[in-house]
Coordinates of C-alpha atoms in Angstrom, one line a residue:
Chain A
X20 CA -58.3 65.1 -49.0
X21 CA -54.8 66.3 -48.2
X22 CA -54.2 69.8 -46.8
X23 CA -50.8 71.6 -46.3
X24 CA -51.3 74.6 -44.0
X25 CA -48.3 76.9 -44.1
X26 CA -45.8 74.1 -44.4
X27 CA -42.2 75.0 -44.6
X28 CA -39.5 72.2 -44.8
X29 CA -36.7 73.0 -42.4
X30 CA -34.0 73.0 -45.2
X31 CA -36.0 75.6 -47.2
X32 CA -36.6 78.0 -44.3
X33 CA -33.7 80.2 -45.2
X34 CA -34.1 80.3 -49.0
X35 CA -37.9 80.2 -49.2
X36 CA -39.0 81.5 -52.7
X37 CA -41.7 84.1 -52.6
X38 CA -44.5 82.3 -54.5
X39 CA -43.9 78.7 -53.6
X40 CA -46.3 76.0 -52.6
X41 CA -44.7 76.4 -49.2
X42 CA -46.1 78.6 -46.5
X43 CA -49.5 78.6 -48.2
X44 CA -52.8 76.9 -47.5
X45 CA -53.0 74.2 -50.2
X46 CA -55.7 71.5 -50.7
X47 CA -55.3 68.3 -52.7
X48 CA -58.7 66.9 -53.4
X49 CA -59.2 63.2 -54.1
X50 CA -60.1 62.5 -57.7
X51 CA -58.2 65.5 -59.0
X52 CA -54.9 65.7 -60.8
X53 CA -52.1 68.1 -59.7
X54 CA -48.9 69.0 -61.5
X55 CA -46.1 70.6 -59.5
X56 CA -43.5 72.3 -61.8
X57 CA -40.3 73.6 -60.2
X58 CA -36.6 73.8 -60.9
X59 CA -34.3 71.7 -58.8
X60 CA -33.8 72.5 -55.2
X61 CA -37.3 73.9 -54.6
X62 CA -38.5 70.9 -52.6
X63 CA -40.5 68.8 -55.0
X64 CA -39.1 65.6 -53.7
X65 CA -39.4 67.0 -50.2
X66 CA -43.1 67.4 -50.6
X67 CA -43.5 63.8 -51.7
X68 CA -41.3 62.8 -48.8
X69 CA -43.5 64.7 -46.4
X70 CA -46.7 63.2 -47.8
X71 CA -45.2 59.7 -47.7
X72 CA -44.2 60.1 -44.0
X73 CA -40.5 59.6 -44.9
X74 CA -39.4 62.9 -43.3
X75 CA -40.8 65.0 -40.5
X76 CA -38.5 68.1 -40.7
X77 CA -41.0 70.9 -41.4
X78 CA -43.1 73.5 -39.7
X79 CA -46.8 74.1 -40.3
X80 CA -49.4 71.3 -40.5
X81 CA -50.3 68.5 -42.9
X82 CA -53.7 66.9 -42.7
X83 CA -54.4 63.6 -44.5
X84 CA -58.1 62.7 -44.5
X85 CA -58.6 65.3 -41.8
X86 CA -56.0 63.8 -39.5
X87 CA -52.9 65.8 -38.5
X88 CA -50.0 63.8 -39.6
X89 CA -47.9 64.9 -36.6
X90 CA -50.1 62.5 -34.7
X91 CA -49.5 59.6 -37.1
X92 CA -47.9 56.5 -35.6
X93 CA -45.5 54.5 -37.6
X94 CA -48.3 52.0 -38.1
X95 CA -50.6 54.8 -39.4
X96 CA -48.0 55.7 -41.9
X97 CA -47.5 52.0 -42.9
X98 CA -51.3 51.8 -43.5
X99 CA -51.3 55.0 -45.5
X100 CA -48.5 53.7 -47.7
X101 CA -50.0 50.3 -48.0
X102 CA -53.5 51.4 -49.2
X103 CA -53.8 55.2 -49.0
X104 CA -51.0 56.3 -51.3
X105 CA -48.8 54.8 -54.0
X106 CA -45.5 56.3 -55.0
X107 CA -43.0 56.6 -57.8
X108 CA -39.9 58.0 -56.2
X109 CA -37.3 59.9 -58.1
X110 CA -34.7 57.2 -57.4
X111 CA -37.4 54.6 -58.2
X112 CA -36.4 52.3 -55.3
X113 CA -36.6 49.1 -57.4
X114 CA -34.8 45.9 -56.3
X115 CA -32.1 45.4 -59.0
X116 CA -31.7 41.6 -58.3
X117 CA -35.4 40.9 -58.6
X118 CA -37.1 40.6 -62.0
X119 CA -39.4 43.4 -63.1
X120 CA -42.4 41.3 -62.5
X121 CA -41.2 40.3 -59.0
X122 CA -40.7 44.0 -58.2
X123 CA -44.3 44.7 -59.3
X124 CA -45.7 41.7 -57.4
X125 CA -43.8 42.4 -54.3
X126 CA -45.8 45.5 -53.7
X127 CA -48.9 43.5 -54.3
X128 CA -47.9 40.9 -51.8
X129 CA -47.6 43.6 -49.1
X130 CA -51.1 44.9 -49.5
X131 CA -54.2 43.3 -51.0
X132 CA -53.6 42.0 -54.5
X133 CA -55.5 44.4 -56.7
X134 CA -54.2 43.7 -60.2
X135 CA -54.2 40.2 -61.7
X136 CA -51.1 39.0 -63.6
X137 CA -53.1 39.4 -66.8
X138 CA -53.8 43.1 -66.0
X139 CA -50.1 43.7 -65.2
X140 CA -49.1 42.1 -68.5
X141 CA -51.7 44.2 -70.3
X142 CA -50.4 47.4 -68.7
X143 CA -46.8 46.4 -69.5
X144 CA -47.9 45.8 -73.1
X145 CA -49.4 49.3 -73.2
X146 CA -46.1 50.8 -72.0
X147 CA -44.2 48.6 -74.5
X148 CA -42.2 46.9 -71.7
X149 CA -43.9 43.5 -71.5
X150 CA -40.9 41.7 -73.0
X151 CA -38.7 43.0 -70.1
X152 CA -40.9 41.6 -67.3
X153 CA -38.8 38.6 -66.6
X154 CA -35.5 40.4 -66.6
X155 CA -33.8 41.5 -63.4
X156 CA -34.4 45.3 -62.9
X157 CA -30.7 45.9 -62.6
X158 CA -30.3 45.0 -66.3
X159 CA -32.9 47.5 -67.5
X160 CA -32.3 51.0 -68.7
X161 CA -33.4 53.9 -66.4
X162 CA -36.3 54.7 -68.7
X163 CA -37.5 51.0 -68.6
X164 CA -37.0 51.0 -64.9
X165 CA -39.2 54.2 -64.6
X166 CA -42.0 52.3 -66.4
X167 CA -41.6 49.3 -64.1
X168 CA -41.8 51.6 -61.1
X169 CA -45.0 53.2 -62.5
X170 CA -46.5 49.7 -63.0
X171 CA -45.5 48.8 -59.4
X172 CA -47.3 51.9 -58.1
X173 CA -50.4 51.1 -60.2
X174 CA -50.5 47.5 -59.1
X175 CA -51.2 48.2 -55.5
X176 CA -54.3 49.9 -54.0
X177 CA -54.3 53.7 -53.6
X178 CA -56.5 56.8 -53.2
X179 CA -53.5 58.9 -54.1
X180 CA -50.8 58.4 -56.7
X181 CA -47.7 60.5 -56.1
X182 CA -45.1 60.5 -58.8
X183 CA -41.8 62.4 -58.5
X184 CA -40.5 63.2 -61.9
X185 CA -41.7 59.9 -63.3
X186 CA -41.1 60.6 -67.0
X187 CA -37.6 62.2 -66.8
X188 CA -36.1 59.5 -68.9
X189 CA -39.0 58.8 -71.2
X190 CA -39.4 60.0 -74.8
X191 CA -42.6 62.1 -75.5
X192 CA -44.4 59.1 -77.0
X193 CA -43.7 56.8 -74.0
X194 CA -44.6 59.7 -71.6
X195 CA -47.9 60.0 -73.4
X196 CA -48.6 56.3 -73.1
X197 CA -47.7 56.2 -69.4
X198 CA -49.8 59.3 -68.6
X199 CA -52.8 57.8 -70.3
X200 CA -52.5 54.6 -68.4
X201 CA -52.1 56.5 -65.1
X202 CA -55.1 58.7 -65.8
X203 CA -57.2 55.7 -66.8
X204 CA -56.5 53.7 -63.6
X205 CA -56.7 56.7 -61.3
X206 CA -60.1 57.5 -62.8
X207 CA -61.2 53.9 -62.3
X208 CA -60.3 54.1 -58.7
X209 CA -61.4 57.7 -58.2
X210 CA -58.0 58.5 -57.0
X211 CA -56.0 61.7 -56.9
X212 CA -52.7 62.2 -58.7
X213 CA -49.8 64.5 -57.8
X214 CA -47.0 64.6 -60.3
X215 CA -43.9 66.7 -60.2
X216 CA -41.6 67.8 -63.0
X217 CA -38.9 70.2 -63.9
X218 CA -40.7 71.6 -66.9
X219 CA -44.3 71.5 -68.0
X220 CA -45.1 68.5 -70.3
X221 CA -46.7 69.5 -73.6
X222 CA -48.9 66.3 -73.6
X223 CA -49.9 66.3 -69.9
X224 CA -52.9 68.1 -68.8
X225 CA -53.8 68.3 -65.1
X226 CA -56.7 69.7 -63.3
X227 CA -54.3 72.0 -61.3
X228 CA -50.8 73.2 -62.0
X229 CA -48.7 74.6 -59.2
X230 CA -45.7 76.4 -60.5
X231 CA -42.9 77.3 -58.2
Chain B
X23 CA -47.3 38.2 -47.1
X24 CA -45.2 35.7 -49.0
X25 CA -41.6 35.4 -47.7
X26 CA -39.7 34.0 -50.7
X27 CA -38.9 37.4 -52.3
X28 CA -38.1 38.8 -48.9
X29 CA -35.5 36.1 -48.3
X30 CA -34.0 36.8 -51.6
X31 CA -33.9 40.5 -50.7
X32 CA -32.8 40.5 -47.1
X33 CA -30.5 37.5 -46.9
X34 CA -28.5 38.5 -49.9
X35 CA -26.3 41.0 -48.1
X36 CA -24.8 38.8 -45.4
X37 CA -22.5 35.8 -45.5
X38 CA -23.8 32.9 -43.4
X39 CA -20.4 32.2 -41.8
X40 CA -20.9 34.7 -39.0
X41 CA -24.4 33.5 -38.3
X42 CA -23.2 29.9 -38.3
X43 CA -20.4 30.8 -35.8
X44 CA -22.9 32.6 -33.6
X45 CA -25.3 29.7 -33.7
X46 CA -22.6 27.2 -32.9
X47 CA -21.4 29.4 -30.0
X48 CA -24.8 29.7 -28.6
X49 CA -25.4 26.0 -28.9
X50 CA -22.0 25.3 -27.2
X51 CA -22.7 27.7 -24.4
X52 CA -26.2 26.4 -23.8
X53 CA -25.0 22.8 -23.8
X54 CA -22.2 23.6 -21.3
X55 CA -24.6 25.3 -18.9
X56 CA -27.3 22.6 -19.2
X57 CA -24.7 19.8 -18.8
X58 CA -23.2 21.6 -15.7
X59 CA -26.7 22.0 -14.1
X60 CA -27.6 18.4 -14.9
X61 CA -24.3 17.1 -13.5
X62 CA -24.8 19.3 -10.4
X63 CA -28.1 17.5 -9.8
X64 CA -26.5 14.1 -10.7
X65 CA -23.7 14.5 -8.3
X66 CA -25.8 16.1 -5.7
X67 CA -28.0 13.0 -5.8
X68 CA -24.9 10.8 -5.4
X69 CA -23.2 12.9 -2.8
X70 CA -26.4 13.1 -0.7
X71 CA -27.6 9.6 -1.3
X72 CA -28.1 8.0 2.1
X73 CA -25.7 5.0 1.5
X74 CA -23.3 6.5 -1.0
X75 CA -22.3 9.4 1.1
X76 CA -18.9 9.9 -0.4
X77 CA -19.2 13.6 0.3
X78 CA -21.2 13.2 3.5
X79 CA -20.8 16.1 5.9
X80 CA -20.7 13.7 8.9
X81 CA -17.6 13.3 10.9
X82 CA -16.7 10.8 13.5
X83 CA -14.5 12.5 16.1
X84 CA -12.4 11.2 19.0
X85 CA -9.8 12.6 21.3
X86 CA -6.2 11.9 20.5
X87 CA -4.7 9.0 22.4
X88 CA -1.5 10.0 24.1
X89 CA 1.1 8.1 26.1
X90 CA -0.9 9.0 29.2
X91 CA -3.9 7.0 28.0
X92 CA -1.6 4.0 27.4
X93 CA -0.5 4.4 31.0
X94 CA -4.2 4.6 32.0
X95 CA -3.6 8.1 33.4
X96 CA -5.6 10.1 30.9
X97 CA -9.0 9.5 29.5
X98 CA -10.4 10.0 26.0
X99 CA -14.0 10.4 27.1
X100 CA -16.1 13.4 26.1
X101 CA -17.5 15.4 29.0
X102 CA -21.1 16.6 28.8
X103 CA -19.9 20.3 28.6
X104 CA -17.6 19.5 25.7
X105 CA -20.5 17.9 23.8
X106 CA -22.7 20.9 24.5
X107 CA -20.1 23.3 23.3
X108 CA -19.7 21.3 20.1
X109 CA -23.4 21.3 19.4
X110 CA -23.7 25.0 19.9
X111 CA -21.1 25.8 17.2
X112 CA -22.7 27.6 14.2
X113 CA -21.2 25.2 11.6
X114 CA -22.5 22.1 13.5
X115 CA -26.1 21.0 12.9
X116 CA -26.1 18.0 15.3
X117 CA -23.9 16.0 17.6
X118 CA -24.4 12.4 18.5
X119 CA -22.6 10.2 21.0
X120 CA -21.6 6.6 20.4
X121 CA -22.5 4.1 23.0
X122 CA -20.7 0.8 23.2
X123 CA -21.0 -2.5 24.8
X124 CA -19.8 -2.7 28.4
X125 CA -19.3 -6.5 28.5
X126 CA -17.2 -9.0 26.6
X127 CA -18.7 -10.2 23.4
X128 CA -17.8 -12.9 20.9
X129 CA -19.3 -13.5 17.4
X130 CA -19.2 -17.0 15.9
X131 CA -20.2 -18.2 12.4
X132 CA -20.9 -21.7 11.5
X133 CA -20.6 -22.2 7.8
X134 CA -21.3 -25.9 7.7
X135 CA -24.6 -25.4 5.9
X136 CA -22.7 -23.5 3.1
X137 CA -20.3 -26.4 2.7
X138 CA -17.4 -24.6 4.3
X139 CA -15.9 -26.6 7.1
X140 CA -14.0 -24.0 9.1
X141 CA -16.3 -21.6 10.8
X142 CA -14.8 -19.0 13.1
X143 CA -15.1 -17.3 16.5
X144 CA -13.9 -13.8 17.2
X145 CA -14.0 -11.2 19.9
X146 CA -16.0 -8.2 18.9
X147 CA -17.2 -4.8 20.0
X148 CA -20.4 -3.2 19.2
X149 CA -21.5 0.4 19.0
X150 CA -24.7 2.4 18.6
X151 CA -25.6 5.8 17.6
X152 CA -29.0 7.6 17.1
X153 CA -30.5 6.5 13.8
X154 CA -30.5 10.1 12.4
X155 CA -26.7 9.8 12.0
X156 CA -26.7 6.6 10.1
X157 CA -26.0 6.7 6.3
X158 CA -28.3 3.8 5.7
X159 CA -31.4 2.7 7.4
X160 CA -32.3 -0.8 6.2
X161 CA -35.8 -1.7 7.2
X162 CA -34.4 -4.7 9.0
X163 CA -32.2 -2.5 11.2
X164 CA -34.7 -2.7 14.1
X165 CA -34.8 -4.6 17.3
X166 CA -37.7 -5.1 19.6
X167 CA -37.1 -5.5 23.4
X168 CA -38.3 -9.0 24.3
X169 CA -41.2 -9.4 26.7
X170 CA -40.6 -11.3 29.9
X171 CA -42.2 -14.5 28.7
X172 CA -40.1 -14.7 25.5
X173 CA -37.5 -17.5 25.9
X174 CA -35.1 -16.5 23.1
X175 CA -34.0 -13.0 22.1
X176 CA -35.0 -11.6 18.7
X177 CA -32.4 -11.7 16.0
X178 CA -30.0 -8.7 16.1
X179 CA -29.3 -6.8 12.8
X180 CA -25.7 -5.6 12.4
X181 CA -24.3 -2.9 10.2
X182 CA -20.6 -3.4 9.3
X183 CA -18.2 -0.9 7.8
X184 CA -17.7 -1.5 4.1
X185 CA -14.0 -1.6 4.8
X186 CA -14.4 -4.8 6.8
X187 CA -15.7 -6.8 3.9
X188 CA -13.2 -5.3 1.6
X189 CA -10.4 -6.2 4.0
X190 CA -11.7 -9.8 4.1
X191 CA -12.2 -10.1 0.4
X192 CA -9.1 -8.5 -0.8
X193 CA -6.6 -9.2 2.0
X194 CA -7.7 -11.9 4.4
X195 CA -9.4 -14.4 2.1
X196 CA -6.7 -14.5 -0.6
X197 CA -4.0 -15.1 2.1
X198 CA -5.9 -18.0 3.6
X199 CA -7.2 -19.5 0.3
X200 CA -10.7 -18.7 1.4
X201 CA -13.5 -17.8 -1.1
X202 CA -14.4 -14.2 -1.5
X203 CA -17.9 -13.3 -0.3
X204 CA -20.3 -10.8 -1.8
X205 CA -22.3 -8.4 0.3
X206 CA -25.5 -10.2 -0.6
X207 CA -24.1 -13.6 0.4
X208 CA -22.7 -12.4 3.7
X209 CA -26.1 -11.0 4.6
X210 CA -27.4 -14.6 4.6
X211 CA -24.7 -15.8 7.1
X212 CA -26.2 -16.8 10.4
X213 CA -24.0 -15.3 13.2
X214 CA -24.3 -16.0 16.8
X215 CA -23.3 -13.5 19.5
X216 CA -22.2 -14.7 22.9
X217 CA -22.5 -11.7 25.2
X218 CA -21.2 -11.3 28.7
X219 CA -19.0 -13.5 30.8
X220 CA -20.2 -17.2 30.4
X221 CA -19.0 -17.8 34.0
X222 CA -21.3 -15.1 35.5
X223 CA -24.1 -13.9 33.3
X224 CA -24.4 -14.3 29.6
X225 CA -26.8 -14.2 26.6
X226 CA -26.8 -16.0 23.3
X227 CA -28.4 -14.2 20.4
X228 CA -28.7 -14.8 16.7
X229 CA -27.4 -12.0 14.5
X230 CA -27.4 -11.1 10.8
X231 CA -25.6 -8.5 8.7
X232 CA -28.2 -5.9 7.6
X233 CA -26.0 -3.6 5.6
X234 CA -22.6 -1.9 5.1
X235 CA -21.8 1.7 6.1
X236 CA -19.4 4.0 4.4
X237 CA -19.8 6.6 7.0
X238 CA -19.2 4.9 10.3
X239 CA -16.2 2.6 10.8
X240 CA -17.6 0.5 13.5
X241 CA -19.9 -2.5 14.2
X242 CA -23.3 -1.0 14.7
X243 CA -26.3 -2.5 16.4
X244 CA -29.7 -1.0 17.1
X245 CA -29.4 1.4 20.1
X246 CA -32.2 -0.2 22.0
X247 CA -30.5 -3.6 21.8
X248 CA -27.2 -2.1 23.1
X249 CA -28.9 -0.4 26.0
X250 CA -30.9 -3.5 26.8
X251 CA -27.8 -5.8 26.8
X252 CA -25.7 -3.3 28.8
X253 CA -28.5 -3.1 31.4
X254 CA -28.6 -6.9 31.6
X255 CA -24.9 -7.7 31.5
X256 CA -22.9 -4.6 32.6
X257 CA -21.0 -4.7 35.8
X258 CA -21.0 -1.0 36.4
X259 CA -24.4 0.6 36.7
X260 CA -23.6 4.2 35.5
X261 CA -23.7 4.6 31.8
X262 CA -20.2 5.1 30.3
X263 CA -19.2 8.5 28.9
X264 CA -18.9 8.4 25.1
X265 CA -15.4 8.5 23.6
X266 CA -16.5 8.9 20.1
X267 CA -18.9 11.5 18.7
X268 CA -20.5 11.8 15.3
X269 CA -20.9 15.4 14.1
X270 CA -23.2 16.6 11.3
X271 CA -21.6 19.6 9.8
X272 CA -23.5 22.4 8.1
X273 CA -23.1 22.1 4.3
X274 CA -19.8 23.5 3.0
X275 CA -18.6 24.4 6.5
X276 CA -16.1 21.6 6.9
X277 CA -13.0 23.9 6.9
X278 CA -14.3 25.8 9.9
X279 CA -15.1 22.6 11.7
X280 CA -11.7 21.2 10.9
X281 CA -10.1 24.3 12.4
X282 CA -12.1 23.9 15.6
X283 CA -11.3 20.2 15.8
X284 CA -7.6 20.9 15.4
X285 CA -7.7 23.6 18.1
X286 CA -9.4 21.2 20.5
X287 CA -7.0 18.4 19.7
X288 CA -9.8 16.2 18.4
X289 CA -9.1 13.6 15.7
X290 CA -11.3 12.8 12.8
X291 CA -11.3 10.6 9.7
X292 CA -9.2 12.6 7.2
X293 CA -10.7 10.6 4.3
X294 CA -14.2 11.7 5.1
X295 CA -12.9 15.3 5.5
X296 CA -11.4 15.0 2.0
X297 CA -14.7 13.7 0.7
X298 CA -16.4 16.7 2.1
X299 CA -13.8 18.9 0.4
X300 CA -14.3 16.9 -2.8
X301 CA -18.0 17.9 -2.8
X302 CA -16.9 21.6 -2.5
X303 CA -14.4 21.1 -5.2
X304 CA -16.9 19.4 -7.5
X305 CA -19.3 22.4 -7.0
X306 CA -16.5 24.7 -7.9
X307 CA -15.7 22.8 -11.1
X308 CA -19.4 22.6 -12.1
X309 CA -19.8 26.2 -11.3
X310 CA -16.8 27.0 -13.4
X311 CA -18.2 25.0 -16.3
X312 CA -21.5 26.8 -16.0
X313 CA -19.7 30.2 -15.8
X314 CA -17.7 29.3 -18.9
X315 CA -21.0 28.4 -20.6
X316 CA -22.5 31.7 -19.6
X317 CA -19.4 33.5 -21.0
X318 CA -19.7 31.6 -24.3
X319 CA -23.4 32.3 -24.5
X320 CA -22.7 36.0 -23.8
X321 CA -20.1 36.1 -26.6
X322 CA -22.4 34.2 -28.9
X323 CA -25.4 36.4 -28.2
X324 CA -23.3 39.5 -28.7
X325 CA -22.1 38.1 -32.0
X326 CA -25.7 37.3 -32.9
X327 CA -26.7 40.9 -32.0
X328 CA -23.8 42.3 -34.1
X329 CA -24.8 40.0 -36.9
X330 CA -28.4 41.2 -36.8
X331 CA -27.4 44.9 -36.5
X332 CA -25.0 44.5 -39.4
X333 CA -27.5 42.5 -41.4
X334 CA -30.2 45.1 -40.9
X335 CA -27.8 48.0 -41.6
X336 CA -26.6 46.3 -44.8
X337 CA -30.3 45.7 -45.8
X338 CA -31.2 49.3 -45.1
X339 CA -32.1 50.1 -48.7
X340 CA -34.2 47.0 -49.0
X341 CA -35.9 47.6 -45.6
X342 CA -36.6 51.3 -46.3
X343 CA -38.0 50.5 -49.7
X344 CA -40.3 47.8 -48.3
X345 CA -41.5 50.3 -45.7
X346 CA -42.1 52.8 -48.5
X347 CA -44.2 50.2 -50.3
X348 CA -46.4 49.9 -47.3
X349 CA -44.9 47.1 -45.2
X350 CA -45.1 48.0 -41.5
X351 CA -42.1 47.6 -39.2
X352 CA -44.2 45.0 -37.3
X353 CA -44.3 42.8 -40.4
X354 CA -40.6 43.2 -41.1
X355 CA -39.7 42.6 -37.4
X356 CA -41.9 39.5 -37.5
X357 CA -40.0 38.2 -40.6
X358 CA -36.7 38.5 -38.8
X359 CA -38.1 37.2 -35.5
X360 CA -39.5 34.1 -37.3
X361 CA -36.0 33.4 -38.6
X362 CA -34.4 33.9 -35.2
X363 CA -37.0 31.7 -33.6
X364 CA -36.2 28.9 -36.1
X365 CA -32.5 29.2 -35.3
X366 CA -33.1 29.1 -31.6
X367 CA -35.4 26.1 -32.0
X368 CA -32.6 24.4 -33.8
X369 CA -30.1 25.4 -31.1
X370 CA -32.5 24.1 -28.4
X371 CA -33.0 20.8 -30.2
X372 CA -29.2 20.3 -30.8
X373 CA -28.3 21.3 -27.2
X374 CA -31.0 18.9 -25.9
X375 CA -29.5 16.1 -27.9
X376 CA -26.0 16.9 -26.6
X377 CA -27.3 17.1 -23.1
X378 CA -29.2 13.9 -23.4
X379 CA -26.2 12.0 -24.9
X380 CA -23.8 13.3 -22.3
X381 CA -26.1 12.5 -19.5
X382 CA -26.7 9.0 -20.9
X383 CA -22.9 8.4 -21.2
X384 CA -22.2 9.7 -17.7
X385 CA -25.1 7.7 -16.3
X386 CA -23.8 4.5 -17.8
X387 CA -20.3 5.3 -16.5
X388 CA -21.6 6.0 -13.0
X389 CA -23.8 2.9 -12.9
X390 CA -20.6 0.9 -13.7
X391 CA -19.0 2.6 -10.7
X392 CA -21.9 1.3 -8.5
X393 CA -23.5 4.8 -8.1
X394 CA -27.2 5.5 -8.5
X395 CA -27.2 8.7 -10.6
X396 CA -30.2 10.5 -12.1
X397 CA -31.2 8.7 -15.3
X398 CA -33.5 11.4 -16.6
X399 CA -33.0 15.1 -17.4
X400 CA -33.8 17.1 -14.2
X401 CA -36.8 19.4 -14.5
X402 CA -34.6 22.3 -13.2
X403 CA -32.3 21.8 -16.2
X404 CA -35.3 22.1 -18.5
X405 CA -36.4 25.3 -16.7
X406 CA -32.9 26.7 -16.9
X407 CA -32.6 25.9 -20.7
X408 CA -36.0 27.4 -21.4
X409 CA -35.2 30.5 -19.4
X410 CA -31.9 31.0 -21.2
X411 CA -33.4 30.5 -24.7
X412 CA -36.2 32.9 -23.8
X413 CA -33.6 35.5 -22.6
X414 CA -31.6 35.1 -25.8
X415 CA -34.7 35.4 -27.8
X416 CA -35.8 38.6 -26.0
X417 CA -32.4 40.2 -26.5
X418 CA -32.5 39.5 -30.2
X419 CA -36.2 40.5 -30.5
X420 CA -35.4 43.9 -28.9
X421 CA -32.4 44.4 -31.1
X422 CA -34.4 43.7 -34.3
X423 CA -37.5 45.7 -33.2
X424 CA -35.5 48.8 -32.2
X425 CA -33.5 48.8 -35.4
X426 CA -36.4 48.4 -37.8
X427 CA -38.5 50.8 -35.8
X428 CA -35.8 53.4 -36.2
X429 CA -35.9 52.9 -39.9
X430 CA -39.7 53.3 -40.0
X431 CA -39.6 56.7 -38.3
X432 CA -40.0 59.8 -40.4
X433 CA -36.5 61.3 -40.5
X434 CA -35.8 64.7 -39.0
X435 CA -32.3 65.7 -40.0
X436 CA -30.9 68.6 -38.0

């Protein structure tokens, strides 16, 4: 379980919107899906950054599995990112000179291999991207790269899947396919999902929706 | 984790030329230092070798002979007080007095058994000094005082100055058409010494050359033989005052000693003095080479550190992403450190090869010059090399660790 108790990111302290996710007591329960909908500049990516341990500029308290993250060491964060949570960042963070498959497998090499090459190919097939697996990521379109980043996140172990505007460059059909795959695998692993977007998706239904 | 994709990721950003230059510099610096240390031990061995004392810190000192001496009005003997004053000087570790024969002496050599017809007879003098001042102590350089029932005296070993045999071989023998004689051959020559005045009291004793000294330019016999023969043959009963002293100087204190000797009007062998200065000069040269090596290593290590910092900075995106994927900074540090360790291992091996080759070459050269240098690499050199490599490794390890740790911290922009 992840709890955010009256968290305010430092850059948002001046312009804090009244009914934000910020400065409230919010619980994210493992196994549940959460959609956070907000316009730009309201701190969607900041929330993912805080939960990934990438930034520490906030007031309030964040607890991950009942531990205050202020007390996390860099090694605790590394462990969390290796097996606790898996991310799709808004800027994707793929390696353009590695092939799509190498990108996916790199994450696997870091933690325990959890998906076989067959599984990865099957997932890629579901997302209609299998034929791009051997191409360098730098040569793929942003929408194709988004799907590779989703596959990379799915291929490593996680209790939480955190996706920052993962479908921004996908058409509704591909969005639907990707969301299905995400839900399927998250349910298999009894994992929680946090997904952010600018607008509500017509074909995505989450257990909880937090609108800012 | 597998390293192949990491290499592709992290080594992509940097050209290898700077790394090669830094590696070459570190290897050069390390080699220079190791060679300097090895040469220091090599030359220290030679300079301090008992019978190769080209840099010996021993001086033979006498008083200047003036016109008064020639007129028999002055004397060149050292008084007890003067010797005591010398031995109390801070830069003097020991003073020894030469004793000499107080009777006439002749040496003869019959070479008939070697097939040479003309033997020779010559007047000689003999001197002795306490054995601690000798630069060589052949086991045969001993003499036992005969017991009263012995009819003939035991054979007397003699140490000659190396200059003597050189003068014979290169000046005297060619001018007379005589064969040159090696040191080993002359040691076989049976000399006879006729000591004392044959008309009054004399002794006949066999003698043999036991060795050659570079340090003392005199004919040396064991001190107990000299005292025994003086006691038996000397006309005057009181022991003569010494007119030559041998001084052992403290290491590297020759300039002070020289000043003192000049002040007192004492004379010494300038060649030996120069040899002493040569040792100091050699130390300065080797010290300079070592210092140069240190500077080169410092520059190379700085260049290494810069390379690493630049490399890590240029791979910031890759490193941050790997951290976001769950790699710990320990794992990333280890990856870099493994690479550095491999490079340092290569540097160590190459420097060792350079050191070994240089030492081998110098060894062969010095052997040809009749020295006995150190054949093997000195343990201290190995210690110094290991310490340097470890120090370089530590500096690089700290650099890598700090930089990657900074990347792994949650950012707190102000």
